[in-house]
Coordinates of N, CA and C and ligand atoms in Angstrom, one line a residue:
M6 N -111.4 -118.7 -109.4 CA -110.0 -118.8 -109.0 C -109.8 -118.3 -107.6
S7 N -109.0 -119.0 -106.9 CA -108.7 -118.5 -105.6 C -107.2 -118.9 -105.2
I8 N -106.8 -118.5 -104.0 CA -105.4 -118.8 -103.6 C -105.3 -120.2 -103.1
I9 N -104.3 -120.9 -103.6 CA -104.1 -122.3 -103.3 C -103.2 -122.4 -102.1
I10 N -103.7 -123.1 -101.0 CA -102.8 -123.4 -99.9 C -102.2 -124.8 -100.2
K11 N -100.8 -124.8 -100.2 CA -100.1 -126.1 -100.5 C -100.0 -127.0 -99.3
N12 N -100.2 -128.3 -99.5 CA -100.0 -129.3 -98.4 C -98.5 -129.7 -98.4
E13 N -98.2 -130.5 -97.4 CA -96.7 -130.8 -97.1 C -96.1 -131.5 -98.3
A14 N -96.9 -132.4 -99.0 CA -96.3 -133.1 -100.2 C -96.1 -132.1 -101.3
E15 N -97.0 -131.2 -101.5 CA -96.8 -130.2 -102.5 C -95.6 -129.3 -102.2
I16 N -95.5 -128.9 -101.0 CA -94.4 -128.0 -100.5 C -93.1 -128.7 -100.8
E17 N -93.0 -130.0 -100.5 CA -91.8 -130.7 -100.8 C -91.4 -130.7 -102.3
K18 N -92.4 -130.8 -103.2 CA -92.1 -130.8 -104.6 C -91.7 -129.4 -105.0
M19 N -92.3 -128.3 -104.3 CA -91.9 -127.0 -104.6 C -90.4 -126.7 -104.2
R20 N -90.0 -127.4 -103.0 CA -88.6 -127.2 -102.6 C -87.7 -127.8 -103.6
I21 N -88.1 -128.9 -104.2 CA -87.2 -129.5 -105.2 C -87.1 -128.7 -106.4
V22 N -88.2 -128.2 -107.0 CA -88.1 -127.5 -108.2 C -87.5 -126.1 -108.0
G23 N -87.8 -125.5 -106.8 CA -87.1 -124.2 -106.4 C -85.6 -124.4 -106.4
R24 N -85.1 -125.4 -105.9 CA -83.7 -125.7 -105.9 C -83.2 -125.9 -107.3
L25 N -83.9 -126.5 -108.1 CA -83.5 -126.7 -109.5 C -83.3 -125.3 -110.2
A26 N -84.3 -124.5 -110.0 CA -84.2 -123.1 -110.6 C -83.0 -122.4 -110.1
A27 N -82.8 -122.4 -108.8 CA -81.6 -121.8 -108.3 C -80.3 -122.4 -108.8
D28 N -80.3 -123.7 -109.0 CA -79.1 -124.3 -109.5 C -78.8 -123.9 -111.0
V29 N -79.8 -123.5 -111.7 CA -79.6 -123.0 -113.1 C -78.8 -121.7 -113.0
L30 N -79.2 -120.8 -112.1 CA -78.5 -119.5 -112.0 C -77.0 -119.8 -111.5
D31 N -76.8 -120.7 -110.6 CA -75.4 -121.0 -110.2 C -74.7 -121.5 -111.4
M32 N -75.3 -122.4 -112.2 CA -74.6 -123.0 -113.3 C -74.2 -122.0 -114.4
I33 N -75.1 -121.0 -114.6 CA -74.9 -120.1 -115.7 C -73.9 -119.0 -115.4
T34 N -73.7 -118.7 -114.1 CA -73.0 -117.6 -113.6 C -71.6 -117.4 -114.3
P35 N -70.8 -118.5 -114.4 CA -69.5 -118.3 -115.1 C -69.6 -118.0 -116.6
H36 N -70.7 -118.2 -117.1 CA -70.9 -118.0 -118.6 C -71.3 -116.5 -118.9
V37 N -71.7 -115.8 -117.9 CA -72.2 -114.4 -118.1 C -71.0 -113.5 -118.2
V38 N -70.4 -113.4 -119.4 CA -69.2 -112.6 -119.7 C -69.4 -111.9 -121.0
A39 N -68.6 -110.8 -121.2 CA -68.6 -110.0 -122.4 C -68.4 -110.9 -123.6
G40 N -69.1 -110.7 -124.7 CA -69.0 -111.5 -125.9 C -69.9 -112.6 -126.1
I41 N -70.5 -113.1 -125.0 CA -71.5 -114.2 -125.2 C -72.8 -113.6 -125.6
T42 N -73.6 -114.3 -126.4 CA -74.9 -113.8 -126.8 C -76.0 -114.4 -125.9
T43 N -77.1 -113.7 -125.8 CA -78.1 -114.1 -124.9 C -78.8 -115.4 -125.4
N44 N -78.7 -115.6 -126.7 CA -79.1 -116.9 -127.3 C -78.2 -118.1 -126.8
E45 N -76.9 -117.8 -126.7 CA -76.0 -118.9 -126.1 C -76.4 -119.1 -124.7
L46 N -76.6 -118.1 -123.9 CA -77.0 -118.3 -122.5 C -78.3 -119.1 -122.4
N47 N -79.3 -118.8 -123.3 CA -80.5 -119.5 -123.4 C -80.3 -121.0 -123.6
D48 N -79.4 -121.3 -124.6 CA -79.2 -122.7 -125.0 C -78.5 -123.5 -123.9
I49 N -77.6 -122.8 -123.2 CA -76.9 -123.5 -122.1 C -77.9 -123.9 -121.0
C50 N -78.7 -122.9 -120.7 CA -79.7 -123.1 -119.6 C -80.7 -124.2 -120.1
H51 N -81.2 -124.0 -121.3 CA -82.2 -125.0 -121.8 C -81.7 -126.4 -121.8
N52 N -80.4 -126.6 -122.2 CA -79.9 -128.0 -122.3 C -79.7 -128.5 -120.8
Y53 N -79.3 -127.6 -119.9 CA -79.0 -128.1 -118.5 C -80.4 -128.5 -117.9
I54 N -81.4 -127.7 -118.1 CA -82.7 -128.0 -117.5 C -83.2 -129.3 -118.1
V55 N -83.1 -129.5 -119.4 CA -83.7 -130.6 -120.0 C -82.9 -131.9 -119.8
D56 N -81.5 -131.8 -120.0 CA -80.7 -133.0 -120.1 C -80.2 -133.3 -118.7
V57 N -79.8 -132.4 -117.9 CA -79.3 -132.7 -116.5 C -80.3 -132.7 -115.5
Q58 N -81.3 -131.8 -115.5 CA -82.3 -131.8 -114.5 C -83.5 -132.6 -114.8
N59 N -83.6 -133.1 -116.1 CA -84.8 -133.8 -116.5 C -86.1 -133.0 -116.2
A60 N -86.0 -131.7 -116.5 CA -87.1 -130.8 -116.2 C -87.5 -130.1 -117.5
I61 N -88.4 -129.1 -117.3 CA -88.9 -128.4 -118.5 C -88.7 -126.9 -118.2
P62 N -88.2 -126.1 -119.1 CA -88.1 -124.6 -118.9 C -89.5 -124.1 -119.1
S63 N -90.1 -123.5 -118.0 CA -91.5 -123.0 -118.1 C -91.8 -122.0 -119.1
P64 N -90.8 -121.0 -119.4 CA -91.2 -120.0 -120.3 C -91.4 -120.4 -121.8
L65 N -90.7 -121.5 -122.2 CA -90.8 -122.0 -123.6 C -92.2 -122.3 -124.0
N66 N -92.7 -121.5 -124.9 CA -94.1 -121.6 -125.5 C -95.1 -121.1 -124.5
Y67 N -94.7 -120.6 -123.3 CA -95.7 -120.0 -122.4 C -96.4 -118.8 -123.0
R68 N -97.6 -118.8 -123.3 CA -98.4 -117.8 -124.0 C -97.6 -117.3 -125.3
G69 N -96.9 -118.2 -125.9 CA -96.2 -117.9 -127.1 C -94.8 -117.4 -126.9
F70 N -94.3 -117.3 -125.7 CA -92.9 -116.9 -125.5 C -92.0 -117.9 -126.2
P71 N -91.0 -117.4 -127.0 CA -90.2 -118.2 -127.9 C -89.0 -118.9 -127.3
K72 N -88.6 -118.5 -126.1 CA -87.3 -119.0 -125.6 C -87.5 -119.7 -124.2
S73 N -86.4 -120.2 -123.6 CA -86.5 -121.0 -122.4 C -86.2 -120.1 -121.1
I74 N -85.6 -119.0 -121.3 CA -85.3 -118.1 -120.2 C -85.6 -116.6 -120.6
C75 N -85.6 -115.7 -119.7 CA -85.8 -114.3 -120.0 C -84.4 -113.6 -119.7
T76 N -84.0 -112.8 -120.6 CA -82.7 -112.0 -120.4 C -83.0 -110.6 -120.7
S77 N -82.9 -109.8 -119.6 CA -83.3 -108.3 -119.7 C -82.1 -107.5 -119.4
I78 N -81.6 -106.7 -120.4 CA -80.3 -106.0 -120.3 C -80.6 -104.5 -120.1
N79 N -79.8 -103.9 -119.1 CA -79.8 -102.5 -118.9 C -81.2 -101.8 -118.7
H80 N -81.7 -101.1 -119.7 CA -83.0 -100.5 -119.6 C -84.2 -101.4 -119.8
Q81 N -83.9 -102.7 -120.1 CA -85.0 -103.6 -120.2 C -85.4 -104.0 -118.8
V82 N -86.7 -104.0 -118.6 CA -87.3 -104.2 -117.2 C -87.5 -105.7 -116.9
C83 N -88.0 -106.4 -117.9 CA -88.3 -107.8 -117.7 C -88.8 -108.4 -119.0
H84 N -88.8 -109.8 -119.1 CA -89.3 -110.5 -120.2 C -88.6 -110.3 -121.5
G85 N -87.3 -109.9 -121.4 CA -86.4 -109.8 -122.6 C -86.3 -111.2 -123.2
I86 N -86.3 -111.2 -124.5 CA -86.2 -112.4 -125.3 C -84.7 -112.6 -125.7
P87 N -84.1 -113.8 -125.4 CA -82.7 -114.0 -125.8 C -82.6 -113.9 -127.4
S88 N -81.4 -113.4 -127.8 CA -81.2 -113.0 -129.2 C -79.7 -113.2 -129.5
E89 N -79.4 -112.7 -130.7 CA -78.0 -112.8 -131.1 C -77.1 -111.6 -130.6
K90 N -77.8 -110.8 -129.7 CA -77.1 -109.7 -129.1 C -76.0 -110.2 -128.2
K91 N -74.8 -109.6 -128.3 CA -73.7 -110.0 -127.4 C -73.6 -109.1 -126.2
L92 N -73.3 -109.7 -125.0 CA -73.1 -108.9 -123.8 C -71.8 -108.1 -124.0
K93 N -71.8 -106.9 -123.4 CA -70.6 -106.1 -123.4 C -70.2 -105.6 -122.0
T94 N -69.0 -105.4 -121.8 CA -68.5 -104.9 -120.5 C -69.3 -103.7 -120.1
G95 N -69.7 -103.7 -118.8 CA -70.5 -102.6 -118.3 C -72.0 -102.8 -118.3
D96 N -72.5 -103.9 -119.1 CA -73.9 -104.2 -119.1 C -74.3 -104.8 -117.7
I97 N -75.6 -104.5 -117.3 CA -76.2 -105.3 -116.3 C -77.3 -106.1 -116.9
I98 N -77.5 -107.3 -116.5 CA -78.5 -108.2 -117.1 C -79.2 -109.0 -116.1
N99 N -80.5 -109.1 -116.2 CA -81.3 -110.0 -115.3 C -81.5 -111.3 -116.1
I100 N -81.2 -112.4 -115.5 CA -81.6 -113.7 -116.0 C -82.7 -114.3 -115.2
D101 N -83.8 -114.6 -115.8 CA -85.0 -115.1 -115.0 C -85.2 -116.5 -115.5
I102 N -85.2 -117.4 -114.5 CA -85.3 -118.9 -114.7 C -86.5 -119.4 -114.1
T103 N -87.3 -120.1 -114.8 CA -88.5 -120.8 -114.2 C -88.4 -122.3 -114.8
V104 N -88.4 -123.2 -113.8 CA -88.3 -124.6 -114.1 C -89.6 -125.4 -113.7
F105 N -90.0 -126.3 -114.5 CA -91.2 -127.1 -114.2 C -90.7 -128.6 -114.1
K106 N -91.1 -129.2 -112.9 CA -90.8 -130.6 -112.7 C -91.8 -131.2 -111.8
D107 N -92.2 -132.4 -112.1 CA -93.1 -133.2 -111.2 C -94.4 -132.4 -110.8
G108 N -94.8 -131.6 -111.8 CA -96.1 -130.9 -111.6 C -96.1 -129.5 -111.1
F109 N -94.8 -129.0 -110.8 CA -94.7 -127.7 -110.1 C -93.6 -126.8 -110.7
H110 N -93.8 -125.5 -110.6 CA -92.9 -124.5 -111.1 C -92.1 -123.8 -110.0
G111 N -90.8 -123.5 -110.3 CA -90.0 -122.7 -109.4 C -89.4 -121.6 -110.2
D112 N -89.4 -120.4 -109.6 CA -89.2 -119.1 -110.4 C -88.2 -118.2 -109.6
T113 N -87.1 -117.9 -110.2 CA -86.1 -117.0 -109.6 C -85.3 -116.2 -110.6
S114 N -84.9 -115.0 -110.2 CA -84.0 -114.3 -111.1 C -83.0 -113.5 -110.3
M115 N -82.0 -113.1 -111.0 CA -81.0 -112.2 -110.4 C -80.3 -111.4 -111.5
M116 N -79.6 -110.3 -111.0 CA -78.8 -109.5 -111.8 C -77.3 -110.0 -111.9
F117 N -76.8 -109.9 -113.1 CA -75.3 -110.1 -113.3 C -74.7 -108.8 -113.9
C118 N -73.5 -108.6 -113.4 CA -72.7 -107.5 -113.9 C -71.7 -108.0 -114.9
V119 N -71.6 -107.5 -116.1 CA -70.7 -107.9 -117.1 C -69.4 -107.2 -117.0
G120 N -68.4 -107.8 -116.5 CA -67.1 -107.2 -116.2 C -67.3 -106.1 -115.2
K121 N -66.6 -105.0 -115.3 CA -66.7 -103.9 -114.4 C -67.8 -103.0 -114.9
V122 N -68.8 -102.7 -114.0 CA -69.9 -101.8 -114.4 C -69.8 -100.5 -113.6
A123 N -70.5 -99.5 -114.1 CA -70.4 -98.2 -113.4 C -71.0 -98.3 -112.0
P124 N -70.4 -97.5 -111.1 CA -70.9 -97.6 -109.7 C -72.4 -97.4 -109.5
H125 N -72.9 -96.5 -110.4 CA -74.4 -96.2 -110.2 C -75.2 -97.5 -110.7
A126 N -74.7 -98.3 -111.6 CA -75.4 -99.5 -112.0 C -75.3 -100.5 -111.0
Q127 N -74.1 -100.7 -110.4 CA -73.9 -101.6 -109.3 C -74.8 -101.3 -108.1
R128 N -74.9 -100.0 -107.8 CA -75.8 -99.6 -106.7 C -77.2 -99.9 -106.9
L129 N -77.7 -99.7 -108.2 CA -79.1 -100.0 -108.5 C -79.4 -101.5 -108.2
C130 N -78.4 -102.3 -108.7 CA -78.6 -103.8 -108.5 C -78.6 -104.1 -107.0
D131 N -77.7 -103.5 -106.2 CA -77.7 -103.7 -104.8 C -79.0 -103.3 -104.1
I132 N -79.5 -102.2 -104.5 CA -80.7 -101.7 -103.8 C -81.9 -102.6 -104.2
A133 N -81.9 -103.1 -105.5 CA -83.0 -104.0 -105.9 C -83.0 -105.3 -105.1
R134 N -81.8 -105.8 -104.9 CA -81.6 -107.0 -104.1 C -82.1 -106.8 -102.6
E135 N -81.6 -105.7 -102.1 CA -82.0 -105.3 -100.7 C -83.5 -105.2 -100.6
S136 N -84.1 -104.5 -101.6 CA -85.6 -104.3 -101.6 C -86.3 -105.7 -101.5
L137 N -85.8 -106.6 -102.4 CA -86.4 -108.0 -102.4 C -86.3 -108.6 -101.0
F138 N -85.2 -108.5 -100.3 CA -85.0 -109.2 -99.0 C -85.8 -108.4 -97.9
L139 N -86.0 -107.1 -98.0 CA -86.8 -106.4 -97.1 C -88.3 -106.8 -97.2
G140 N -88.7 -107.1 -98.5 CA -90.0 -107.6 -98.7 C -90.2 -109.0 -98.2
I141 N -89.2 -109.8 -98.4 CA -89.2 -111.2 -97.9 C -89.3 -111.3 -96.4
E142 N -88.6 -110.4 -95.7 CA -88.5 -110.4 -94.3 C -89.9 -110.1 -93.6
Q143 N -90.8 -109.5 -94.4 CA -92.1 -109.2 -93.9 C -93.0 -110.5 -93.8
V144 N -92.6 -111.5 -94.6 CA -93.5 -112.6 -94.8 C -93.7 -113.5 -93.6
K145 N -94.9 -113.7 -93.2 CA -95.4 -114.7 -92.3 C -96.9 -114.7 -92.3
A146 N -97.5 -115.7 -91.7 CA -99.0 -115.8 -91.6 C -99.4 -114.5 -90.9
G147 N -100.4 -113.8 -91.4 CA -101.0 -112.6 -90.8 C -100.4 -111.3 -91.4
T148 N -99.3 -111.4 -92.1 CA -98.8 -110.2 -92.8 C -99.7 -109.9 -94.0
T149 N -99.8 -108.7 -94.4 CA -100.6 -108.4 -95.6 C -99.6 -108.2 -96.8
L150 N -100.2 -108.3 -98.0 CA -99.4 -108.0 -99.2 C -99.0 -106.6 -99.2
G151 N -99.8 -105.7 -98.6 CA -99.4 -104.3 -98.5 C -98.1 -104.1 -97.7
D152 N -98.0 -104.9 -96.7 CA -96.7 -104.8 -95.9 C -95.5 -105.1 -96.7
I153 N -95.6 -106.1 -97.6 CA -94.5 -106.5 -98.5 C -94.2 -105.3 -99.4
G154 N -95.2 -104.9 -100.1 CA -95.1 -103.8 -101.1 C -94.5 -102.5 -100.4
H155 N -95.0 -102.2 -99.3 CA -94.6 -101.0 -98.5 C -93.1 -101.1 -98.2
A156 N -92.6 -102.2 -97.7 CA -91.2 -102.4 -97.4 C -90.3 -102.2 -98.6
I157 N -90.7 -102.7 -99.7 CA -90.0 -102.6 -100.9 C -89.9 -101.2 -101.4
Q158 N -91.1 -100.6 -101.5 CA -91.2 -99.2 -102.0 C -90.5 -98.2 -101.2
T159 N -90.6 -98.4 -99.9 CA -89.9 -97.5 -99.0 C -88.4 -97.5 -99.2
H160 N -87.8 -98.7 -99.3 CA -86.4 -98.8 -99.5 C -86.0 -98.2 -100.9
A161 N -86.7 -98.5 -101.9 CA -86.4 -98.1 -103.2 C -86.4 -96.5 -103.3
E162 N -87.5 -96.0 -102.8 CA -87.7 -94.5 -102.9 C -86.8 -93.7 -102.0
K163 N -86.4 -94.3 -100.9 CA -85.4 -93.7 -100.0 C -84.1 -93.5 -100.7
N164 N -83.9 -94.4 -101.7 CA -82.6 -94.3 -102.5 C -82.9 -93.6 -103.8
R165 N -84.0 -92.9 -103.9 CA -84.4 -92.1 -105.0 C -84.5 -92.9 -106.3
Y166 N -85.0 -94.2 -106.2 CA -85.3 -95.0 -107.3 C -86.9 -95.1 -107.3
S167 N -87.4 -95.7 -108.4 CA -88.8 -95.9 -108.5 C -89.1 -97.4 -108.7
V168 N -90.3 -97.8 -108.3 CA -90.8 -99.2 -108.3 C -91.7 -99.4 -109.5
V169 N -91.4 -100.3 -110.4 CA -92.2 -100.6 -111.5 C -93.6 -101.1 -111.0
Q170 N -94.7 -100.5 -111.6 CA -96.0 -100.9 -111.2 C -96.7 -101.7 -112.2
D171 N -96.2 -101.9 -113.4 CA -96.9 -102.6 -114.5 C -96.7 -104.1 -114.5
Y172 N -95.8 -104.6 -113.6 CA -95.5 -106.0 -113.5 C -95.4 -106.3 -112.0
C173 N -95.8 -107.6 -111.6 CA -95.8 -107.9 -110.2 C -95.4 -109.3 -110.0
G174 N -95.3 -109.7 -108.7 CA -95.0 -111.1 -108.3 C -96.4 -111.8 -108.3
H175 N -96.4 -113.1 -107.9 CA -97.5 -113.9 -108.2 C -97.5 -115.2 -107.3
G176 N -98.7 -115.7 -107.1 CA -98.7 -117.1 -106.6 C -98.1 -118.0 -107.6
I177 N -97.6 -119.2 -107.1 CA -96.9 -120.1 -108.0 C -97.1 -121.5 -107.4
G178 N -97.2 -122.5 -108.3 CA -97.3 -123.9 -107.9 C -97.5 -124.8 -109.1
R179 N -98.7 -125.4 -109.2 CA -99.0 -126.2 -110.4 C -99.1 -125.3 -111.6
D180 N -99.5 -124.0 -111.4 CA -99.5 -123.1 -112.5 C -98.3 -122.1 -112.3
F181 N -97.7 -121.6 -113.4 CA -96.6 -120.7 -113.5 C -97.1 -119.4 -112.7
H182 N -98.2 -118.9 -113.1 CA -98.8 -117.7 -112.5 C -100.1 -118.0 -111.8
E183 N -100.2 -118.0 -110.5 CA -101.4 -118.2 -109.8 C -101.8 -116.9 -109.0
E184 N -102.9 -116.9 -108.5 CA -103.3 -115.8 -107.6 C -102.5 -116.0 -106.3
P185 N -102.2 -114.9 -105.5 CA -102.6 -113.5 -105.8 C -101.5 -112.8 -106.6
Q186 N -101.9 -111.6 -107.1 CA -100.8 -110.7 -107.6 C -100.1 -110.0 -106.4
V187 N -98.8 -110.0 -106.5 CA -98.0 -109.5 -105.4 C -97.4 -108.2 -105.9
L188 N -98.0 -107.0 -105.5 CA -97.5 -105.7 -105.9 C -96.2 -105.4 -105.1
H189 N -95.3 -104.6 -105.7 CA -94.1 -104.2 -105.0 C -94.1 -102.8 -104.5
Y190 N -95.3 -102.3 -104.3 CA -95.6 -101.0 -103.7 C -96.9 -101.2 -102.9
G191 N -97.1 -100.3 -102.0 CA -98.4 -100.3 -101.3 C -98.4 -99.8 -99.9
K192 N -99.5 -100.0 -99.2 CA -99.6 -99.4 -97.9 C -99.6 -100.5 -96.8
A193 N -98.8 -100.3 -95.8 CA -98.7 -101.3 -94.7 C -100.1 -101.6 -94.2
G194 N -100.4 -102.9 -93.9 CA -101.6 -103.3 -93.3 C -102.8 -103.5 -94.3
E195 N -102.5 -103.2 -95.6 CA -103.6 -103.3 -96.6 C -103.5 -104.5 -97.4
G196 N -104.6 -104.9 -98.0 CA -104.6 -106.0 -99.0 C -104.7 -107.4 -98.3
L197 N -104.4 -108.4 -99.1 CA -104.6 -109.8 -98.7 C -103.8 -110.2 -97.5
V198 N -104.4 -110.9 -96.6 CA -103.7 -111.4 -95.4 C -103.1 -112.8 -95.8
L199 N -101.8 -112.9 -95.6 CA -101.1 -114.2 -95.9 C -101.4 -115.3 -94.9
E200 N -101.5 -116.5 -95.5 CA -101.7 -117.7 -94.7 C -100.6 -118.7 -94.9
A201 N -100.3 -119.5 -93.9 CA -99.3 -120.6 -94.0 C -99.7 -121.5 -95.1
G202 N -98.7 -121.9 -95.9 CA -99.0 -122.8 -97.0 C -99.2 -122.1 -98.4
M203 N -99.3 -120.7 -98.3 CA -99.3 -120.0 -99.6 C -97.9 -120.0 -100.1
I204 N -97.7 -120.0 -101.4 CA -96.4 -119.8 -102.1 C -96.5 -118.7 -103.1
I205 N -95.6 -117.7 -102.9 CA -95.6 -116.6 -103.8 C -94.2 -116.2 -104.3
T206 N -94.2 -115.5 -105.4 CA -92.9 -114.9 -105.8 C -92.9 -113.4 -105.4
I207 N -91.7 -112.9 -105.0 CA -91.5 -111.5 -104.8 C -90.4 -111.1 -105.8
E208 N -90.7 -110.2 -106.6 CA -89.7 -109.9 -107.8 C -89.7 -108.4 -108.2
P209 N -89.3 -107.6 -107.2 CA -89.3 -106.1 -107.5 C -88.4 -105.7 -108.7
M210 N -89.0 -104.9 -109.5 CA -88.2 -104.2 -110.6 C -88.0 -102.8 -110.2
I211 N -86.8 -102.3 -110.1 CA -86.5 -101.0 -109.6 C -85.8 -100.2 -110.7
N212 N -86.3 -99.0 -110.9 CA -85.8 -98.2 -112.0 C -84.9 -97.0 -111.4
Q213 N -83.9 -96.6 -112.2 CA -83.1 -95.5 -111.8 C -83.9 -94.2 -112.0
G214 N -84.8 -94.2 -113.1 CA -85.6 -93.0 -113.4 C -87.0 -93.2 -113.0
K215 N -87.9 -92.9 -113.8 CA -89.4 -93.0 -113.5 C -89.8 -94.4 -113.7
H216 N -91.0 -94.7 -113.1 CA -91.5 -96.1 -113.0 C -92.1 -96.6 -114.3
H217 N -92.4 -95.7 -115.2 CA -93.2 -96.1 -116.4 C -92.4 -97.0 -117.3
T218 N -93.2 -98.0 -117.9 CA -92.6 -98.9 -118.8 C -93.4 -98.9 -120.1
K219 N -92.8 -99.5 -121.1 CA -93.5 -99.7 -122.4 C -93.0 -101.0 -123.0
S220 N -93.9 -101.6 -123.8 CA -93.5 -102.9 -124.4 C -92.9 -102.7 -125.8
L221 N -91.9 -103.5 -126.1 CA -91.3 -103.4 -127.4 C -92.2 -104.1 -128.4
G222 N -91.9 -103.9 -129.7 CA -92.7 -104.5 -130.7 C -92.7 -106.1 -130.8
D223 N -91.7 -106.7 -130.0 CA -91.7 -108.1 -130.0 C -92.8 -108.7 -129.2
G224 N -93.6 -107.9 -128.5 CA -94.7 -108.4 -127.7 C -94.4 -108.8 -126.3
W225 N -93.1 -108.8 -126.0 CA -92.7 -109.3 -124.7 C -91.8 -108.3 -123.9
T226 N -90.7 -107.9 -124.5 CA -89.7 -107.1 -123.8 C -90.3 -105.8 -123.2
A227 N -90.2 -105.6 -121.9 CA -90.6 -104.4 -121.3 C -89.4 -103.6 -121.0
V228 N -89.4 -102.3 -121.4 CA -88.3 -101.3 -121.2 C -88.8 -100.1 -120.4
T229 N -87.9 -99.4 -119.8 CA -88.3 -98.2 -119.1 C -88.6 -97.1 -120.2
K230 N -89.6 -96.4 -119.9 CA -90.1 -95.4 -120.9 C -89.0 -94.3 -121.1
D231 N -88.3 -93.9 -120.0 CA -87.3 -92.9 -120.0 C -85.9 -93.4 -120.3
H232 N -85.8 -94.7 -120.6 CA -84.6 -95.4 -121.0 C -83.6 -95.5 -119.8
S233 N -84.1 -95.3 -118.6 CA -83.2 -95.4 -117.5 C -82.9 -96.9 -117.2
L234 N -81.9 -97.2 -116.4 CA -81.5 -98.6 -116.1 C -82.6 -99.1 -115.1
S235 N -82.8 -100.5 -115.2 CA -83.7 -101.2 -114.4 C -83.1 -102.5 -113.8
A236 N -83.4 -102.8 -112.6 CA -82.8 -104.0 -112.0 C -83.9 -104.8 -111.3
Q237 N -83.7 -106.2 -111.3 CA -84.7 -107.0 -110.6 C -84.1 -108.3 -110.0
Y238 N -84.6 -108.6 -108.9 CA -84.3 -109.9 -108.3 C -85.6 -110.6 -107.9
E239 N -85.6 -112.0 -108.0 CA -86.8 -112.7 -107.7 C -86.5 -114.0 -106.9
H240 N -87.3 -114.2 -105.9 CA -87.3 -115.5 -105.2 C -88.8 -116.1 -105.1
T241 N -88.9 -117.4 -104.9 CA -90.1 -118.1 -104.6 C -90.1 -118.4 -103.1
I242 N -91.2 -118.0 -102.5 CA -91.3 -117.9 -101.0 C -92.5 -118.7 -100.5
L243 N -92.2 -119.6 -99.5 CA -93.3 -120.3 -98.8 C -93.6 -119.5 -97.6
V244 N -95.0 -119.2 -97.4 CA -95.4 -118.5 -96.2 C -95.6 -119.6 -95.1
K245 N -94.9 -119.3 -93.9 CA -95.1 -120.2 -92.8 C -95.8 -119.5 -91.6
E246 N -96.2 -120.2 -90.6 CA -96.9 -119.7 -89.5 C -96.1 -118.5 -88.9
N247 N -94.8 -118.7 -88.7 CA -94.0 -117.7 -88.0 C -92.9 -117.1 -88.8
G248 N -93.1 -117.2 -90.1 CA -92.0 -116.7 -91.0 C -92.1 -117.1 -92.4
Y249 N -91.0 -117.4 -93.0 CA -91.0 -117.8 -94.4 C -89.9 -118.8 -94.7
E250 N -89.9 -119.4 -95.9 CA -88.8 -120.2 -96.3 C -88.6 -119.8 -97.8
I251 N -87.4 -119.5 -98.1 CA -87.0 -119.1 -99.5 C -86.7 -120.4 -100.2
L252 N -87.5 -120.7 -101.3 CA -87.4 -122.0 -101.9 C -86.3 -122.0 -103.0
T253 N -85.8 -120.8 -103.4 CA -84.9 -120.7 -104.5 C -83.5 -120.2 -104.1
L254 N -83.1 -120.5 -102.9 CA -81.8 -120.0 -102.5 C -80.7 -120.6 -103.4
R255 N -79.7 -119.7 -103.8 CA -78.5 -120.2 -104.5 C -77.5 -120.6 -103.5
T256 N -76.4 -121.3 -104.0 CA -75.4 -121.7 -103.1 C -74.8 -120.6 -102.2
E257 N -74.6 -119.4 -102.8 CA -74.0 -118.3 -102.0 C -74.9 -117.8 -101.0
E258 N -76.2 -118.1 -101.1 CA -77.2 -117.5 -100.2 C -77.5 -118.5 -99.1
R259 N -77.1 -119.8 -99.2 CA -77.4 -120.8 -98.2 C -76.3 -120.8 -97.1
K260 N -76.8 -121.0 -95.9 CA -75.8 -121.0 -94.8 C -75.5 -122.4 -94.4
Ligands
MF3_7 N1 -90.4 -115.6 -115.0 C1 -91.3 -114.4 -115.2 C2 -91.9 -114.1 -113.8 O1 -91.2 -113.9 -112.9 C3 -92.3 -114.7 -116.2 C4 -91.8 -114.9 -117.5 S1 -93.1 -115.2 -118.6 C5 -92.3 -115.5 -120.0 O2 -93.1 -114.2 -113.6 F1 -93.1 -115.9 -120.8 F2 -91.7 -114.4 -120.4 F3 -91.3 -116.4 -119.8
CO8 CO1 -92.2 -114.7 -111.3
CO9 CO1 -89.4 -115.1 -113.0

């Protein structure tokens, strides 16, 4: 196994599927309100991906995952399985969307606040998003993965949060998870040197308490060991000679 450099035709397909994944987050936004179940959110996204986008939700049956999206609430770190649980005012929830179309996957996630949330919960979400973008801003040919991780870790820890170490970003393309592993912590200048044409996700999970996680008995849901809140944002990023292109920008993020 090695890192795949995408050609222009492949990059164009990644742009299309990245846009589709972002569109699902835009579409679902008005539905993320108190009283809706995560199963209902799953079904709305599933039907949109299949019927409107003529695409496939990558998580469904991926290594046995039973649903089409991941929904991770409050102290859930990632890979939460949609269920009959209802959202309630004050919850923070990550919705992680991966879409497969024309041979390629696009992967993106964001936090939603259900109604009015506590200031400390809002702040955690803000810092997680800022950490993602500080990581993204490092990306160009010649940067190392350590530079990305370092930028993320520095910002999170400066705000007295911790960075989850048990899950990471990844290469993405014809496979959902390709090489390399993209750690969200590290030392500047260390690790793999990025090359133009690589496509990776950056998806930091930031905890209010300690970084440790554990898996629930469902085999998927990761939660913080100390039960503290966790927040995550994810984009799919193309490495360019002199910078980066975010392939999963939502409407509000496009200029
Ligand atoms: N979308 C997740 C990621 O960012 C992976 C979810 S795997 C699943 O890598 F099986 F839980 F869907
Ligand atoms: Co991902
Ligand atoms: Co994802």
